XYZ file of C-alpha atoms in Angstrom:
604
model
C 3.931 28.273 69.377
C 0.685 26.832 70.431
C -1.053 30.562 69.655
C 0.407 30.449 65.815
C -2.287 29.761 63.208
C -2.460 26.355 62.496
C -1.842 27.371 58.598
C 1.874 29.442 59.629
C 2.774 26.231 61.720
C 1.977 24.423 58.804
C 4.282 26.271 56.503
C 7.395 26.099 58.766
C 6.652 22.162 59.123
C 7.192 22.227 55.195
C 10.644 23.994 55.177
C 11.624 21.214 57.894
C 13.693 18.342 57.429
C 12.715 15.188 58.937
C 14.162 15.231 61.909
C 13.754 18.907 62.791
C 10.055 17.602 62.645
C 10.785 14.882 64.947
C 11.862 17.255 66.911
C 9.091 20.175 67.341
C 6.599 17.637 67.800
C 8.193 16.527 70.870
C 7.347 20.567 72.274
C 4.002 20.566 72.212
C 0.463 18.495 71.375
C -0.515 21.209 68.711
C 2.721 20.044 66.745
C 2.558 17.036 67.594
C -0.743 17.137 65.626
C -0.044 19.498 62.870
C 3.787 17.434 62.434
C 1.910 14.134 61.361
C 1.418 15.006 58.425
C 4.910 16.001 58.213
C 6.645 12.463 59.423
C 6.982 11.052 55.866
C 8.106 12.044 53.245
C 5.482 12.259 49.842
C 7.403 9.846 47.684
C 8.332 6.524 48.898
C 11.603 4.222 47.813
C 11.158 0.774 47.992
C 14.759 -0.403 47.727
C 15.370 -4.243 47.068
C 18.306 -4.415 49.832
C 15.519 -4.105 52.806
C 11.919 -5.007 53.161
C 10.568 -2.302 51.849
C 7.218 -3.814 50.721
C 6.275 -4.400 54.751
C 7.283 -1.512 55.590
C 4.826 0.309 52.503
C 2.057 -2.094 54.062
C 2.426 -1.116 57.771
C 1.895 2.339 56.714
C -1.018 1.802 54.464
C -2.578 0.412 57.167
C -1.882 3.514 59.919
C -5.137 5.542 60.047
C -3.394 9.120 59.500
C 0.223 8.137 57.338
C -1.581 6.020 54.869
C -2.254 9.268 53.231
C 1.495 11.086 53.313
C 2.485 8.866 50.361
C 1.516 10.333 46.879
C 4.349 8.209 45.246
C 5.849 5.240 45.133
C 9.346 4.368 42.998
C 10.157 0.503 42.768
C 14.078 -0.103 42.397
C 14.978 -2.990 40.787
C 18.250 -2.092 39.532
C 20.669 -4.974 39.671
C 24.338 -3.890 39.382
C 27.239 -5.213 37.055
C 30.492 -5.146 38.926
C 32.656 -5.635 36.728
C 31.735 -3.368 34.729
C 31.018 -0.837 37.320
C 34.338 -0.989 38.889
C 35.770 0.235 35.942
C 33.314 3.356 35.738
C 34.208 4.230 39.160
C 37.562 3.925 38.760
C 37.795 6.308 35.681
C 35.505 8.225 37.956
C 37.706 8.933 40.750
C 41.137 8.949 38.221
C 41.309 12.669 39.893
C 42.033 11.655 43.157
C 45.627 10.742 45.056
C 46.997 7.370 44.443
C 45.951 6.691 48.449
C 43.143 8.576 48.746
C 41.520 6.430 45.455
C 42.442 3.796 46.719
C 40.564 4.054 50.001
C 37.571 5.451 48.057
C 37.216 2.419 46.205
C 37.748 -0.292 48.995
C 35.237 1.602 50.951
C 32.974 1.337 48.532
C 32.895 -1.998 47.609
C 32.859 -3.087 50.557
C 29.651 -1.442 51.519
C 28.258 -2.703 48.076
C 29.434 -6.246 49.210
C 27.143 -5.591 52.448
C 24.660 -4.418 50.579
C 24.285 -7.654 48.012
C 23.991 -9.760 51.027
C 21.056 -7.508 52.396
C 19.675 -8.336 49.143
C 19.641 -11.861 49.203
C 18.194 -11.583 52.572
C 14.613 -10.243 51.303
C 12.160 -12.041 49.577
C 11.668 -10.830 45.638
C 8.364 -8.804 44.457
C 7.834 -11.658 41.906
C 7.441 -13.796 45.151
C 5.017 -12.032 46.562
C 1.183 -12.430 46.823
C -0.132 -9.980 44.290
C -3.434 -9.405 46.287
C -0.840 -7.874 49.106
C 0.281 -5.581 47.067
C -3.164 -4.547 45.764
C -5.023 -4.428 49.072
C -1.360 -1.202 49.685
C -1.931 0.279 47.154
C -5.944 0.370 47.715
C -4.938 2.058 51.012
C -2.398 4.671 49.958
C -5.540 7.050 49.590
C -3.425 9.955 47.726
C -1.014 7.215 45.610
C -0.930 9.212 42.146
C 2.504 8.290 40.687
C 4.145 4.858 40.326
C 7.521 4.683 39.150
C 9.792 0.881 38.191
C 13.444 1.843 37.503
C 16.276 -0.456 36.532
C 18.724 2.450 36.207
C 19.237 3.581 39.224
C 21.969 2.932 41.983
C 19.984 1.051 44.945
C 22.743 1.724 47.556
C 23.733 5.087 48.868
C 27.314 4.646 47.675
C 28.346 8.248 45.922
C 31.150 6.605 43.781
C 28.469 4.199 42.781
C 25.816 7.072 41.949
C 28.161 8.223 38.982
C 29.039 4.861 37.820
C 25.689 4.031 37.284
C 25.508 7.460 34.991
C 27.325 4.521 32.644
C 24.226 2.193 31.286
C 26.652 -0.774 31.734
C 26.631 -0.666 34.839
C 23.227 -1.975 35.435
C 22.768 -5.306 34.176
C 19.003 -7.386 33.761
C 17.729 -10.655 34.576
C 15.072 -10.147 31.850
C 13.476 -13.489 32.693
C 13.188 -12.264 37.119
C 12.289 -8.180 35.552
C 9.515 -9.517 33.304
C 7.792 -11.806 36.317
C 8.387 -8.655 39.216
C 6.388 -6.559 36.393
C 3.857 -9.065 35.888
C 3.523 -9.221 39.845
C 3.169 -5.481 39.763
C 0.797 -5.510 36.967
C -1.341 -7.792 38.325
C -1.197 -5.987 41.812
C -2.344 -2.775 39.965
C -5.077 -4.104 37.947
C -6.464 -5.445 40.861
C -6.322 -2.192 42.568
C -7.224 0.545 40.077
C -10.644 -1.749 39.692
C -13.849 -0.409 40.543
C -14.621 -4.100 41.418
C -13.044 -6.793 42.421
C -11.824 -8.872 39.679
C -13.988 -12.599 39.224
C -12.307 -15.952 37.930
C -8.750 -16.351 36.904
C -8.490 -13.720 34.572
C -4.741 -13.687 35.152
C -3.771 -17.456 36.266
C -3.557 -18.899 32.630
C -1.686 -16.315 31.793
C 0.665 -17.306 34.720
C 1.146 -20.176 33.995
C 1.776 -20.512 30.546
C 4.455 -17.626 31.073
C 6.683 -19.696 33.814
C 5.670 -22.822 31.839
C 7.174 -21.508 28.388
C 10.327 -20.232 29.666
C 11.684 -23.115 31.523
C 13.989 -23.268 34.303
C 15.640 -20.228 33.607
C 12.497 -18.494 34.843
C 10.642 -20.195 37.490
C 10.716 -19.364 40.730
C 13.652 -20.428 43.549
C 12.886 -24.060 44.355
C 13.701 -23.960 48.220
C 14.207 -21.322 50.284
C 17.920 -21.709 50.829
C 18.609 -18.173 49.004
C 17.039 -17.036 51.562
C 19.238 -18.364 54.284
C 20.546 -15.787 55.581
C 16.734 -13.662 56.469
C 15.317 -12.996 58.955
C 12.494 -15.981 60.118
C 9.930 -13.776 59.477
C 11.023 -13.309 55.522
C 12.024 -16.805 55.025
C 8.667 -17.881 56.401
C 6.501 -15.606 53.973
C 9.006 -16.642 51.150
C 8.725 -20.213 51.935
C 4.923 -19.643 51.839
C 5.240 -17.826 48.653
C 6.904 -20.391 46.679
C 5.240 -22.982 48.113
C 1.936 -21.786 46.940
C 3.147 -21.237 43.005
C 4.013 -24.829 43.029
C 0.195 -25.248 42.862
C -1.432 -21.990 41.799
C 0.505 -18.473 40.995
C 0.884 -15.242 42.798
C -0.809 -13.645 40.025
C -3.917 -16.232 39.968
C -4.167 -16.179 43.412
C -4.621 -12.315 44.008
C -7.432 -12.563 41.234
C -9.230 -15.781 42.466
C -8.924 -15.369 46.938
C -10.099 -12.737 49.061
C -7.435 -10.323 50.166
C -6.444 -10.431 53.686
C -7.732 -10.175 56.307
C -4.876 -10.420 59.170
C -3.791 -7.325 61.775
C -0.920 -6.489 59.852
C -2.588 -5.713 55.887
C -4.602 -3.021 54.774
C -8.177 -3.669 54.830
C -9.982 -5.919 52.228
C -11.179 -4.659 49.266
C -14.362 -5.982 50.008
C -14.426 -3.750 53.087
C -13.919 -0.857 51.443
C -15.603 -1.052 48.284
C -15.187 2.361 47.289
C -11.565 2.978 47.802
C -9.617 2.141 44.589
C -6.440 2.995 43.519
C -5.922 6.118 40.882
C -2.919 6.388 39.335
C -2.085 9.549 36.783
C 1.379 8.468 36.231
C 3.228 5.462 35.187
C 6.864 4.961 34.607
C 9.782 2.003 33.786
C 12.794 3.231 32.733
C 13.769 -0.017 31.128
C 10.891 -2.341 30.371
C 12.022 -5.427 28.230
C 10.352 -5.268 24.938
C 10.475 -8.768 24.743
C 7.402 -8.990 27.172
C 5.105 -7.744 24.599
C 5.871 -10.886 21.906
C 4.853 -13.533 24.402
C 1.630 -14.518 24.670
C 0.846 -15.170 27.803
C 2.450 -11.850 29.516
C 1.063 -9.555 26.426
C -2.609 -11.502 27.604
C -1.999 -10.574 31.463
C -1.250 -6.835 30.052
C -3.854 -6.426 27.936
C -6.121 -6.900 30.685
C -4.926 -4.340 32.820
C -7.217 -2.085 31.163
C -8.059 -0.213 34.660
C -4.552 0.479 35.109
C -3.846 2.588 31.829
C -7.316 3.876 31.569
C -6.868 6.579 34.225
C -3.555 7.910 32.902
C -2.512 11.238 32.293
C 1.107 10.738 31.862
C 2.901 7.480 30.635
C 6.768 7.266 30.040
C 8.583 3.982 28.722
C 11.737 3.348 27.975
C 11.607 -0.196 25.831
C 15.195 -2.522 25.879
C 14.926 -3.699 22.550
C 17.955 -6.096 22.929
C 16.102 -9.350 22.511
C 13.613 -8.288 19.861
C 15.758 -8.674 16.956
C 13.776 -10.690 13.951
C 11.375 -9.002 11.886
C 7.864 -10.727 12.977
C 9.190 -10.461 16.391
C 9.142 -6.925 16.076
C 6.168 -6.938 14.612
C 4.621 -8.470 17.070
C 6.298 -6.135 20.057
C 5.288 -2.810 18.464
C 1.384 -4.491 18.265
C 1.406 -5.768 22.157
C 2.800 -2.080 22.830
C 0.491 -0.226 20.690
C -2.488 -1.980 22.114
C -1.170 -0.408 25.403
C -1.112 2.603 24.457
C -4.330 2.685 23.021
C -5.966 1.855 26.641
C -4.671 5.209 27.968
C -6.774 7.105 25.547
C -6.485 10.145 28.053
C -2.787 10.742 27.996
C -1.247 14.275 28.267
C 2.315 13.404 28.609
C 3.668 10.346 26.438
C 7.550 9.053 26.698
C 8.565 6.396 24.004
C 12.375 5.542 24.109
C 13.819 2.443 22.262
C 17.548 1.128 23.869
C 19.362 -1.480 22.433
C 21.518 -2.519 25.678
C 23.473 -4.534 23.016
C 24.380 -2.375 20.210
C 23.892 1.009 21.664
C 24.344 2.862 18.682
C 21.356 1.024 17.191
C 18.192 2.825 16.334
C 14.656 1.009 16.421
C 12.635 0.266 13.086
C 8.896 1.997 14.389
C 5.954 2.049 12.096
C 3.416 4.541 13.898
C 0.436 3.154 11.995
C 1.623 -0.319 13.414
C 1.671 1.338 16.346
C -1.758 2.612 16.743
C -3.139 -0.567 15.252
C -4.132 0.442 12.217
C -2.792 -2.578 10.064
C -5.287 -4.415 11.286
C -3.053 -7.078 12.527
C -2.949 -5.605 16.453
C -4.217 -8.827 19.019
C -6.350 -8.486 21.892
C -10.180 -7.951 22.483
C -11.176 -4.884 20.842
C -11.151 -1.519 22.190
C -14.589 0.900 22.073
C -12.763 3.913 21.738
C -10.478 2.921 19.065
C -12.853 0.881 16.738
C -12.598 3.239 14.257
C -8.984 3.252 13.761
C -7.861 0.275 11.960
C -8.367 1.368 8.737
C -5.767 3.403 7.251
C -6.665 7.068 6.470
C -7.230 7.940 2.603
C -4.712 9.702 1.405
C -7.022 12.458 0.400
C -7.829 12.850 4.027
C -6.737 14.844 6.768
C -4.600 12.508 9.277
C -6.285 14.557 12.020
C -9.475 13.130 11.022
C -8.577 9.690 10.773
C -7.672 6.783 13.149
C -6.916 6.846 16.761
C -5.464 9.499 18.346
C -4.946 10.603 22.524
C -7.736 13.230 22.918
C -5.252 15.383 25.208
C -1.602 15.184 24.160
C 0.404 18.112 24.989
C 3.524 16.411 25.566
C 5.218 13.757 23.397
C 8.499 12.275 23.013
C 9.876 9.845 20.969
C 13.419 8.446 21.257
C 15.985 6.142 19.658
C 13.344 5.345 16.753
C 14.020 4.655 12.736
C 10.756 5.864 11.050
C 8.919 7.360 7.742
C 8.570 11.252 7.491
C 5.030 10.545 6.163
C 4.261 8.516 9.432
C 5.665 10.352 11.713
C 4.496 13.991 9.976
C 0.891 12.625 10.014
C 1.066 11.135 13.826
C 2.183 14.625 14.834
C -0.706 16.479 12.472
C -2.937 14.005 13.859
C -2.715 15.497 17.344
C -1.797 19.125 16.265
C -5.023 20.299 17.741
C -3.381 19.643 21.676
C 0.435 19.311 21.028
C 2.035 21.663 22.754
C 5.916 20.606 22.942
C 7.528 17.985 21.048
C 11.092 15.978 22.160
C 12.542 14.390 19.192
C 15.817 11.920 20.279
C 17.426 11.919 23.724
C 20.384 11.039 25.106
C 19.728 7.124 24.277
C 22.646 4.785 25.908
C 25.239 7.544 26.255
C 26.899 7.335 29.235
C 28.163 10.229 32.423
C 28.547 14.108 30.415
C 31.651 12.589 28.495
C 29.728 11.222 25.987
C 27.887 12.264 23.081
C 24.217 11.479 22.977
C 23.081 8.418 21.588
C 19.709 8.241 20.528
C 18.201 10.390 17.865
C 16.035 9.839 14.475
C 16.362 8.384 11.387
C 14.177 8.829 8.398
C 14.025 5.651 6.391
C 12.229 8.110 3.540
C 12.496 11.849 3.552
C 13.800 14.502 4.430
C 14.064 16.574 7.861
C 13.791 19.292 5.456
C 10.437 18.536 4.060
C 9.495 17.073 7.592
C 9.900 20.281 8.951
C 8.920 22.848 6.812
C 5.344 20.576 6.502
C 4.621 21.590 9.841
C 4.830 25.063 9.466
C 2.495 27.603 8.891
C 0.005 27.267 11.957
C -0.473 23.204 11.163
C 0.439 22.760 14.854
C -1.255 25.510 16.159
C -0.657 25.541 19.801
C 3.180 24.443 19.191
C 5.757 26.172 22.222
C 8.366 24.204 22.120
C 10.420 21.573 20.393
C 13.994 20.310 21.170
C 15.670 17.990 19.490
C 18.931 15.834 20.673
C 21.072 12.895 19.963
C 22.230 11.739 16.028
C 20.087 12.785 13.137
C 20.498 11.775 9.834
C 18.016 10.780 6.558
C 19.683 10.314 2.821
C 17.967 10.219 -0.565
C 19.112 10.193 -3.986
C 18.963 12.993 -6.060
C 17.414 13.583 -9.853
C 19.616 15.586 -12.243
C 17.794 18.018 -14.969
C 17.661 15.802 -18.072
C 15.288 14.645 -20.626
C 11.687 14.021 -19.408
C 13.246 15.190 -15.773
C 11.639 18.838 -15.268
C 13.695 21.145 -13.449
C 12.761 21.000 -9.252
C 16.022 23.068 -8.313
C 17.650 20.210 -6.867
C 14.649 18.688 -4.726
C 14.956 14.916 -3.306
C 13.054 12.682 -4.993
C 11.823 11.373 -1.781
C 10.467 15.029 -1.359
C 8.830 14.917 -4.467
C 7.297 11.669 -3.218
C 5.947 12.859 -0.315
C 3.961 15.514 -2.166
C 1.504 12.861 -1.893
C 2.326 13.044 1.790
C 2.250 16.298 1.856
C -1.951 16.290 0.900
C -2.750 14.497 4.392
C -3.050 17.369 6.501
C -0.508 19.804 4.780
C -1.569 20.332 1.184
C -0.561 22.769 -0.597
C 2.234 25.521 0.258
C 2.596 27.352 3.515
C 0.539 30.456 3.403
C 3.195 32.435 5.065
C 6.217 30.907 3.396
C 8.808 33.185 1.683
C 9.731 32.979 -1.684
C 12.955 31.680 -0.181
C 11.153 29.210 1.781
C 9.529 27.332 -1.083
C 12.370 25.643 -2.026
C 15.889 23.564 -0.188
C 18.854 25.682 0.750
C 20.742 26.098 -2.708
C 23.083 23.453 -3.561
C 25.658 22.951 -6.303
C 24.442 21.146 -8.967
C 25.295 17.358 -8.083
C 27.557 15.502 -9.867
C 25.863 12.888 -12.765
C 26.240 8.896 -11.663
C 28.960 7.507 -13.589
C 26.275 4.809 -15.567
C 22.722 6.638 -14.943
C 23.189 10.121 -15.974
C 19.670 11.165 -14.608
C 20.806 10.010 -11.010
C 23.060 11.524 -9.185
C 24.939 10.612 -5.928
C 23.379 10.131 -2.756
C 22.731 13.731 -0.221
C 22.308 13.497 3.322
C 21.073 15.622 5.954
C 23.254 14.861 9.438
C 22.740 16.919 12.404
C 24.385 16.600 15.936
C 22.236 18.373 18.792
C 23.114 18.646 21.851
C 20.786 18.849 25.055
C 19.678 22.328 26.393
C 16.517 21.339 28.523
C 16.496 18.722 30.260
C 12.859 16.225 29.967
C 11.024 18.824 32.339
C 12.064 21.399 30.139
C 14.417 22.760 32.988
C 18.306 24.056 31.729
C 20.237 20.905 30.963
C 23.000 20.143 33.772
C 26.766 20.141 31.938
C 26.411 15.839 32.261
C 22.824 15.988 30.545
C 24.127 18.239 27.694
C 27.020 16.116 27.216
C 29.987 17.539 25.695
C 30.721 20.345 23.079
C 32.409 19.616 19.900
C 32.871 20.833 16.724
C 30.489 18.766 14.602
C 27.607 19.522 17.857
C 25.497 22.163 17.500
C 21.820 23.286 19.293
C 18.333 22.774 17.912
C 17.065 26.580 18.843
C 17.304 27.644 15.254
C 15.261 24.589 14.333
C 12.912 25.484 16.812
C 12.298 28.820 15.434
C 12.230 27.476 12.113
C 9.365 25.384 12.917
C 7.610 27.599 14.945
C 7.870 30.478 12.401
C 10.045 32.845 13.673
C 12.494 32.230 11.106
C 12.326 31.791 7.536
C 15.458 30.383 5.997
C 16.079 26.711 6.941
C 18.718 26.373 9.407
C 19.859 22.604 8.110
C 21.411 21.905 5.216
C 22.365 19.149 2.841
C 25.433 17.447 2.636
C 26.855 15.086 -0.728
């Protein structure tokens, strides 16, 4: 095989599984050579039931693997068991009496192993930040970085489809906030071009574990971790020890990474090597984070993190964000986020409420992009311009912040105005090209029907949608829509001083005023038909205004039929087919003008 071109030997090492490699490197030098590149795989699991973290730095610092790993995919995922054994048990209902049986014991069992693994290994938020940042300065092709709370950590099948159930996985939000703070910090430190001077992060350290009391500091001895190994207990013992007197965070900003055999090399070794990321992820980030001060401080300066993104996908638990100024606050620390990652082609927003799953998220876009003026944090040079609220006699595209590449956007689980969220979409109509409205929110396994949609608050997916017709998003391909929809207005009846608007909403005839930023006037190639609702029955009078009639609704169902890469939706991501679901093609064509007639229609 030694005779093959190095490029053909190179090919069959990719169609190889990992120990097939093993093996043909053990035939000859050539592929032993060629097969290195092979050995691991390109995206990396760091489970929390082994020391993954040791193992990511030992091959960070190996001259020739450090460069195999172009991802990395923190699990975090903590299960709930009681709540889990019931999913698996409604699972596995198909199976004999017996045979269930010994499916389930099996399982749990190996769980039970696996939580004691756990408890063995030190936590990331115990860690030495400036570790973690002198790996990932290593990992010379590290692109991706993924956090997921979702996700089964053991390699239990019954488990896998329990976890399809969002009740299964439970949070700590007070130990997820401080690992993600870890991380942050170990990032920021990094994706700098230099390394990072004073304590930039301590104070916000410290004020975080100081405000939330006992219920989030660290362990206070290192009897959890009894039952590790003496090299583990000894680094966590050294850990905790030193946040007693300075944190993880402040340390990795303030002392010199190090220097020992088994890390990476210093940063100030290697001053050109610096960690690039195009792609963040956290599948269930507490929005809670981004109403205290001191972590909303330690994320706002993680400016070197966000500012080389191309792709950015969040999925915010909104459980603990429940009064108004709270909110307020939230969306602000988010939206000044967002607006660091000015370069973002792909952008994810999903709002859970892991309490009320059927509830929907109040989201102001302009709040969101800072353009109340009431956003925190030093000010950004690139968005300087945006805080004061386009005119309403100008075009929203020429107005305010916007990402200067979007082609991708989704937005999930989210209560809004059609005004706000017509003119974010105008505002990036010159790069949009495919738009996810709703997902499958907190539904759980295929059984159930998806969860998380859109609401209008004012307006009408009528009006919505036929205001983006008519080449206003020019490079448009696709849209798909899924999960609950539903808006409601009242209705004015023809009376005197009412003209006659065949049966319009008067929050249409509201947003005519809407309808001036960027989408004045009538669509030039809009039918006769098109100019006006689907024809309705005249609406009955209310019984003590005659010139207001009952409240009309718009409700729509959809059902998945892509899934978020746009492949065909497995049966469990489409969820199940009933009567009142229905698919958002016709929708799709309507908006992208291959249709004229509106495919929705109003109900009341």
């Amino acid at each position: 095989m030694d005779s093959l071109p190095v490029e053909l030997l190179q090919l069959i090492l990719g169609y190889c599984d990992s120990e097939s490699i093993r093996n043909l490197r053990l035939l000859t030098p050539t592929l032993a050579d060629i097969g290195y590149d092979y050995l691991l795989p390109p995206d990396f699991f760091a489970l929390p039931w082994r020391d993954d973290v040791a193992r990511l730095r030992a091959i960070a610092t190996h001259e020739r693997l450090r460069f195999s790993i172009k991802s990395v995919t923190f699990n975090f995922t903590e299960v709930d068991i009681e709540n889990a054994r019931q999913a698996t048990y409604y699972e596995t209902m198909h199976y004999r009496p017996d045979h269930q049986t010994n499916v389930l014991t099996k399982a749990w069992r190996q769980c039970a192993e696996f939580e004691q693994r756990r408890l063995a290994i030190t936590p990331l938020h115990a860690l030495d930040p400036a570790d973690l940042a002198a790996t990932f300065r290593s990992l010379a092709n590290l692109h991706t970085l993924a956090v997921t709370f979702r996700h089964t950590p053991y390699d239990i099948d019954e488990l896998r489809m329990a976890m399809l159930n969002p009740a299964s996985a439970k949070m700590n939000y007070g130990a997820a906030i401080k690992r993600l703070n870890v991380l942050m910090a170990a990032l920021q430190q990094a994706c700098a071009s230099r390394p990072s001077s004073g304590s930039s992060f301590g104070h916000s350290a410290r004020s975080s574990r100081s405000s939330r009391g006992d219920l989030f500091s660290f362990p206070s001895s290192a009897s959890a971790y009894a039952s590790a190994p003496t090299s583990a207990v000894a680094s966590a013992a050294a850990s905790i020890a030193s946040t007693r007197t300075s944190s993880p965070v402040s340390s990795a900003v303030s002392s010199p990474a190090p220097s020992s055999p088994a890390s990476p090399p210093a940063a100030a070794d290697e001053p050109a090597s610096r960690c690039r990321l195009d792609s963040f992820s956290i599948d269930r980030l507490p929005f809670e984070l981004f109403r205290h001060q001191a972590d909303r401080r330690l994320w706002f300066q993680c400016r070197d993190v966000f500012a080389g993104l191309t792709r950015l996908e969040l999925a915010l638990d909104t459980s603990n964000v429940g009064f108004p100024l709270a909110k307020v606050k939230a969306v602000n620390g988010l939206g000044y986020v967002l607006r660091m990652a000015p370069n973002l082609t792909h952008l994810s927003l999903a709002f859970h409420n892991h309490s009320i799953v059927r509830e929907l998220f109040m989201l102001s876009l302009r709040e969101l992009l800072g353009e109340t003026g009431s956003l925190e944090g030093p000010p950004l040079v690139s968005n300087s311009h945006g805080f004061a609220a386009p005119s309403s006699s100008a075009s929203a595209s020429d107005s305010g912040f916007r990402f200067r590449a979007l082609t991708d956007l989704k937005l999930e689980g989210v209560v809004c105005d059609e005004s706000d969220l017509r003119g974010f979409l105008l505002r990036h109509a010159a790069t949009l090209e495919r738009l996810r409205l709703g997902g499958r929110g907190m539904a759980g396994g295929g059984f159930d029907l998806p969860m998380g949609g859109v609401r209008l608050s004012n307006g009408t997916f009528w009006s919505l949608f036929r205001s983006l017709r008519g080449g206003r998003l020019p490079h448009l391909q696709r849209m798909h829509l899924e999960g609950a929809f539903f808006c409601e207005t009242g209705t004015l009846v023809d009376g005197p001083g009412v003209a006659s608007h065949n049966h319009v909403d008067a929050g249409d005839a509201g947003n005519a005023t809407g309808d001036a930023v960027g989408n004045a006037g009538s669509d030039a190639g809009d039918t006769a038909a098109d100019a006006v609702p689907p024809p309705l029955p005249p609406p009955p009078a209310h019984p003590t205004h005659p010139n207001l009639a009952r409240t009309r609704y718009e409700h729509y169902l959809f059902r998945a039929i892509t899934d978020d890469a746009w492949e065909p939706a497995t049966p469990e991501r489409a969820g199940p087919v009933t009567a009142r679901s229905m698919t958002s093609e016709s929708f799709e064509a309507y908006v992208l003008g291959r249709q004229n007639e509106y495919p929705g229609r109003f109900q009341g």
